[in-house]
Amino acid sequence: MSTKANPYENFLNVLDSAAEQDGISLNEYATFRFPERELTVNFPVHMDNGEIKMFTGYRIQHSSARGPCKGGIRFHPDVDMNEVRALSAWMTFKCAIANIPYGGAKGGITCDPSQLSRQELERMTRRYTSMISPIIGPHKDIPAPDVNTNAEIMGWLMDTYSMIEGYPVPGVVTGKSLDIGGSLGRPEATGRGVMLVASSLSQKLGLDIKDCTFAVQGFGNVGSTAALLISQLGAKVVAVSDHTAAFYCADGLNIAEMLDYCAGNNRVLSGYKADGVTEIDKNELLYTDVDFLIPAALENQITEENVSKIKAKYIIEGANGPTSYEADKILFESGKIVIPDILANSGGVIVSYFEWVQNLQSLQWSLDEVNNRLSDLLLKSFNEVFELSQERNCSMRMAAYIIALRRLVRAKNTRGLYP
Ligand code: NAD
């Protein structure tokens, strides 16, 4: 993996190609080449040892053309302006492809949460929330969890924003716990979406998923849920990894058991042992000889340098931006099918949208209602993207960007330019 690549340039390359392939002029889409609003905040946090430490955070709103901005918050040492920019732009396209009434945004704090106590994490989250509070809100910009953030952190964000406003505002954030307005089905929504598109692709290709093998990179919210649901379909998940370790079993790993192990092991896989399971080099997981590869960790994992080593025929992007622009072209030319991030992991934002709708209406839907509506919306966009990619003989990424860009351009043209 190259650490130097700029993910926003990756986004621009794909966007420009999609516009060119669909005959959309620069005049029509130039606005989507730039984020609308970028906020950087530098703020102090009291550490447990009495020290005051400075942190830098971001909230970037890429587009509000189709509705309020929407996107997660990431806590990670690699968070920087270009990463957050790219993540915010991908959200705009993800919401457009899912056809939900949102624009795109993303936020993050450059930090290593594993080095923070729970109290330090809470103080950092609350101070960051207060610093970005002028630009977020249920009708402006609605954050959600991303890498290293979870329902508890979303609860602190909701509470801080509500204290500032003076009344409870559950709709300011999604991915909250059920007790404060979260939605049934939200924690597993992204992984469920990954399972749904993998299963639909196998049907389109006439494959029986029970005969297919899978490797999953990343065993957090997205990767572990996808691995579990896919194994429950009867497919063999033969390899999984996280940032601490990777494991392989030709007969299929026991994902439920691995999840139990992680729950009691500080949420990491290292040290896992079971009959027939071997530990493999975690950097080699991507090259496992499987039918389906699911990168579900971080961006920029499949690049020009390592793409030739990928053996899987089908790649389902659970993570955002795991494949570089150049590698994507090589994968397409070699006949591999990639279900792009903006489609494959859109289950999370789709159920976030359901959570927000429930909050605005003070209602709670049943788990079946959430899962059925998720499946309807996601499979509709999957079919649209698959059909256009067949019709145009282009990659599913290109088809997804073309459909999303058409919707964005239509919204922009309908609204017109202010002033
Ligand atoms: P998470 O923090 O729950 O999990 C991340 C996982 O990746 C962890 O298991 C971590 O150990 C692993 N990881 C990190 N570096 C690794 C490496 N070098 N090799 C192998 N594993 C590594 O995060 P998440 O919410 O599961 O998000 C994962 C990806 O999915 C991100 O790209 C995120 O933007 C994207 N995503 C998440 C959601 C969501 O709802 N959580 C929605 C859409 C997209």
PDB file of C-alpha atoms and ligand atoms in Angstrom, residues 1 72 74-76 87 90-91 94 106 144-150 186-191 216-225 240-246 262 267-269 282-283 285-286 295-299 301 317-322 341 344-349 352, ligand 1:
ATOM      1  CA  MET A   1       0.000   0.000   0.000  1.00  0.00           C
ATOM      2  CA  GLY A  72     -19.287   9.818   9.222  1.00  0.00           C
ATOM      3  CA  ARG A  74     -13.302   9.099  11.782  1.00  0.00           C
ATOM      4  CA  PHE A  75     -10.730   9.032  14.604  1.00  0.00           C
ATOM      5  CA  HIS A  76      -7.379   7.881  13.195  1.00  0.00           C
ATOM      6  CA  LEU A  87     -14.488  10.728   2.031  1.00  0.00           C
ATOM      7  CA  TRP A  90     -17.649   9.762  -1.919  1.00  0.00           C
ATOM      8  CA  MET A  91     -20.607  10.410   0.425  1.00  0.00           C
ATOM      9  CA  LYS A  94     -23.025   7.333  -2.418  1.00  0.00           C
ATOM     10  CA  LYS A 106     -17.221  13.752   6.374  1.00  0.00           C
ATOM     11  CA  ALA A 144     -22.484   9.184  11.819  1.00  0.00           C
ATOM     12  CA  PRO A 145     -19.874   6.602  12.910  1.00  0.00           C
ATOM     13  CA  ASP A 146     -16.858   5.664  10.786  1.00  0.00           C
ATOM     14  CA  VAL A 147     -13.471   4.100  11.579  1.00  0.00           C
ATOM     15  CA  ASN A 148     -12.874   4.014  15.365  1.00  0.00           C
ATOM     16  CA  THR A 149     -16.137   5.763  16.244  1.00  0.00           C
ATOM     17  CA  ASN A 150     -19.279   4.027  17.508  1.00  0.00           C
ATOM     18  CA  ARG A 186     -28.164   0.324  11.951  1.00  0.00           C
ATOM     19  CA  PRO A 187     -25.113  -1.342  13.599  1.00  0.00           C
ATOM     20  CA  GLU A 188     -25.109  -4.185  11.042  1.00  0.00           C
ATOM     21  CA  ALA A 189     -26.475  -2.180   8.063  1.00  0.00           C
ATOM     22  CA  THR A 190     -23.210  -1.645   6.173  1.00  0.00           C
ATOM     23  CA  GLY A 191     -22.126  -5.285   6.500  1.00  0.00           C
ATOM     24  CA  VAL A 216     -12.261 -10.252   4.234  1.00  0.00           C
ATOM     25  CA  GLN A 217      -9.705  -7.569   5.136  1.00  0.00           C
ATOM     26  CA  GLY A 218     -10.756  -5.711   8.302  1.00  0.00           C
ATOM     27  CA  PHE A 219     -12.761  -7.219  11.155  1.00  0.00           C
ATOM     28  CA  GLY A 220     -14.467  -4.095  12.508  1.00  0.00           C
ATOM     29  CA  ASN A 221     -18.080  -3.054  12.103  1.00  0.00           C
ATOM     30  CA  VAL A 222     -18.223  -3.596   8.335  1.00  0.00           C
ATOM     31  CA  GLY A 223     -15.863  -6.549   7.817  1.00  0.00           C
ATOM     32  CA  SER A 224     -16.990  -8.691  10.733  1.00  0.00           C
ATOM     33  CA  THR A 225     -20.711  -8.215  10.022  1.00  0.00           C
ATOM     34  CA  VAL A 240     -10.051 -12.656   7.637  1.00  0.00           C
ATOM     35  CA  SER A 241      -7.656 -10.051   9.014  1.00  0.00           C
ATOM     36  CA  ASP A 242      -7.503  -6.968  11.170  1.00  0.00           C
ATOM     37  CA  HIS A 243      -4.577  -4.634  11.905  1.00  0.00           C
ATOM     38  CA  THR A 244      -3.173  -7.144  14.408  1.00  0.00           C
ATOM     39  CA  ALA A 245      -3.414 -10.557  12.673  1.00  0.00           C
ATOM     40  CA  ALA A 246      -4.853 -12.677   9.833  1.00  0.00           C
ATOM     41  CA  CYS A 262     -12.687 -10.386  19.691  1.00  0.00           C
ATOM     42  CA  ARG A 267     -11.857  -6.097  19.830  1.00  0.00           C
ATOM     43  CA  VAL A 268      -8.818  -7.523  18.007  1.00  0.00           C
ATOM     44  CA  LEU A 269      -8.071 -10.905  16.419  1.00  0.00           C
ATOM     45  CA  LYS A 282      -1.818 -10.021   7.418  1.00  0.00           C
ATOM     46  CA  ASN A 283      -0.231  -8.192   4.483  1.00  0.00           C
ATOM     47  CA  LEU A 285      -4.603 -11.540   2.945  1.00  0.00           C
ATOM     48  CA  LEU A 286      -5.455  -9.521  -0.160  1.00  0.00           C
ATOM     49  CA  PRO A 295     -11.468  -5.051   1.502  1.00  0.00           C
ATOM     50  CA  ALA A 296     -13.228  -3.608   4.578  1.00  0.00           C
ATOM     51  CA  ALA A 297     -10.475  -1.725   6.415  1.00  0.00           C
ATOM     52  CA  LEU A 298      -9.005   1.490   5.005  1.00  0.00           C
ATOM     53  CA  GLU A 299      -8.461   3.209   1.656  1.00  0.00           C
ATOM     54  CA  GLN A 301      -5.091  -1.014  -0.311  1.00  0.00           C
ATOM     55  CA  GLU A 317     -15.453  -2.720  -1.604  1.00  0.00           C
ATOM     56  CA  GLY A 318     -16.672  -2.695   1.996  1.00  0.00           C
ATOM     57  CA  ALA A 319     -14.177   0.080   2.811  1.00  0.00           C
ATOM     58  CA  ASN A 320     -14.202   3.517   1.242  1.00  0.00           C
ATOM     59  CA  GLY A 321     -11.592   4.009  -1.473  1.00  0.00           C
ATOM     60  CA  PRO A 322      -9.632   0.736  -1.132  1.00  0.00           C
ATOM     61  CA  ASP A 341     -17.549   1.408  -2.418  1.00  0.00           C
ATOM     62  CA  ALA A 344     -21.219  -1.810  -1.885  1.00  0.00           C
ATOM     63  CA  ASN A 345     -21.056  -0.027   1.478  1.00  0.00           C
ATOM     64  CA  SER A 346     -24.086   2.219   1.036  1.00  0.00           C
ATOM     65  CA  GLY A 347     -26.179   0.065   3.404  1.00  0.00           C
ATOM     66  CA  GLY A 348     -24.843   2.146   6.311  1.00  0.00           C
ATOM     67  CA  VAL A 349     -25.987   5.498   5.004  1.00  0.00           C
ATOM     68  CA  SER A 352     -28.762   6.142   8.718  1.00  0.00           C
TER      69      SER A 352
HETATM   70  P1  NAD B   1     -13.862  -0.161  12.342  1.00  0.00           P
HETATM   71  O1  NAD B   1     -13.021   0.810  13.079  1.00  0.00           O
HETATM   72  O2  NAD B   1     -15.031  -0.774  13.020  1.00  0.00           O
HETATM   73  O3  NAD B   1     -12.951  -1.354  11.754  1.00  0.00           O
HETATM   74  C1  NAD B   1     -11.815  -1.156  10.984  1.00  0.00           C
HETATM   75  C2  NAD B   1     -11.133  -2.503  10.874  1.00  0.00           C
HETATM   76  O4  NAD B   1     -10.044  -2.412   9.955  1.00  0.00           O
HETATM   77  C3  NAD B   1     -10.554  -3.006  12.189  1.00  0.00           C
HETATM   78  O5  NAD B   1     -10.806  -4.390  12.328  1.00  0.00           O
HETATM   79  C4  NAD B   1      -9.059  -2.764  12.011  1.00  0.00           C
HETATM   80  O6  NAD B   1      -8.262  -3.633  12.793  1.00  0.00           O
HETATM   81  C5  NAD B   1      -8.916  -3.072  10.537  1.00  0.00           C
HETATM   82  N1  NAD B   1      -7.684  -2.598   9.927  1.00  0.00           N
HETATM   83  C6  NAD B   1      -7.095  -1.381  10.016  1.00  0.00           C
HETATM   84  N2  NAD B   1      -5.940  -1.384   9.320  1.00  0.00           N
HETATM   85  C7  NAD B   1      -5.813  -2.627   8.786  1.00  0.00           C
HETATM   86  C8  NAD B   1      -4.855  -3.249   7.963  1.00  0.00           C
HETATM   87  N3  NAD B   1      -3.774  -2.591   7.553  1.00  0.00           N
HETATM   88  N4  NAD B   1      -5.044  -4.557   7.605  1.00  0.00           N
HETATM   89  C9  NAD B   1      -6.128  -5.230   8.020  1.00  0.00           C
HETATM   90  N5  NAD B   1      -7.080  -4.677   8.785  1.00  0.00           N
HETATM   91  C10 NAD B   1      -6.919  -3.406   9.172  1.00  0.00           C
HETATM   92  O7  NAD B   1     -14.312   0.598  10.996  1.00  0.00           O
HETATM   93  P2  NAD B   1     -15.554   0.260  10.073  1.00  0.00           P
HETATM   94  O8  NAD B   1     -16.685   1.124  10.500  1.00  0.00           O
HETATM   95  O9  NAD B   1     -15.715  -1.202   9.958  1.00  0.00           O
HETATM   96  O10 NAD B   1     -15.039   0.886   8.677  1.00  0.00           O
HETATM   97  C11 NAD B   1     -14.211   0.147   7.786  1.00  0.00           C
HETATM   98  C12 NAD B   1     -14.282   0.798   6.413  1.00  0.00           C
HETATM   99  O11 NAD B   1     -15.649   0.829   5.983  1.00  0.00           O
HETATM  100  C13 NAD B   1     -13.803   2.242   6.340  1.00  0.00           C
HETATM  101  O12 NAD B   1     -13.233   2.478   5.070  1.00  0.00           O
HETATM  102  C14 NAD B   1     -15.098   3.037   6.483  1.00  0.00           C
HETATM  103  O13 NAD B   1     -14.984   4.347   5.932  1.00  0.00           O
HETATM  104  C15 NAD B   1     -16.021   2.163   5.679  1.00  0.00           C
HETATM  105  N6  NAD B   1     -17.437   2.342   5.957  1.00  0.00           N
HETATM  106  C16 NAD B   1     -17.943   2.188   7.206  1.00  0.00           C
HETATM  107  C17 NAD B   1     -19.305   2.335   7.411  1.00  0.00           C
HETATM  108  C18 NAD B   1     -19.957   2.103   8.748  1.00  0.00           C
HETATM  109  O14 NAD B   1     -21.190   2.142   8.816  1.00  0.00           O
HETATM  110  N7  NAD B   1     -19.214   1.827   9.797  1.00  0.00           N
HETATM  111  C19 NAD B   1     -20.151   2.692   6.354  1.00  0.00           C
HETATM  112  C20 NAD B   1     -19.599   2.828   5.077  1.00  0.00           C
HETATM  113  C21 NAD B   1     -18.246   2.640   4.902  1.00  0.00           C
END
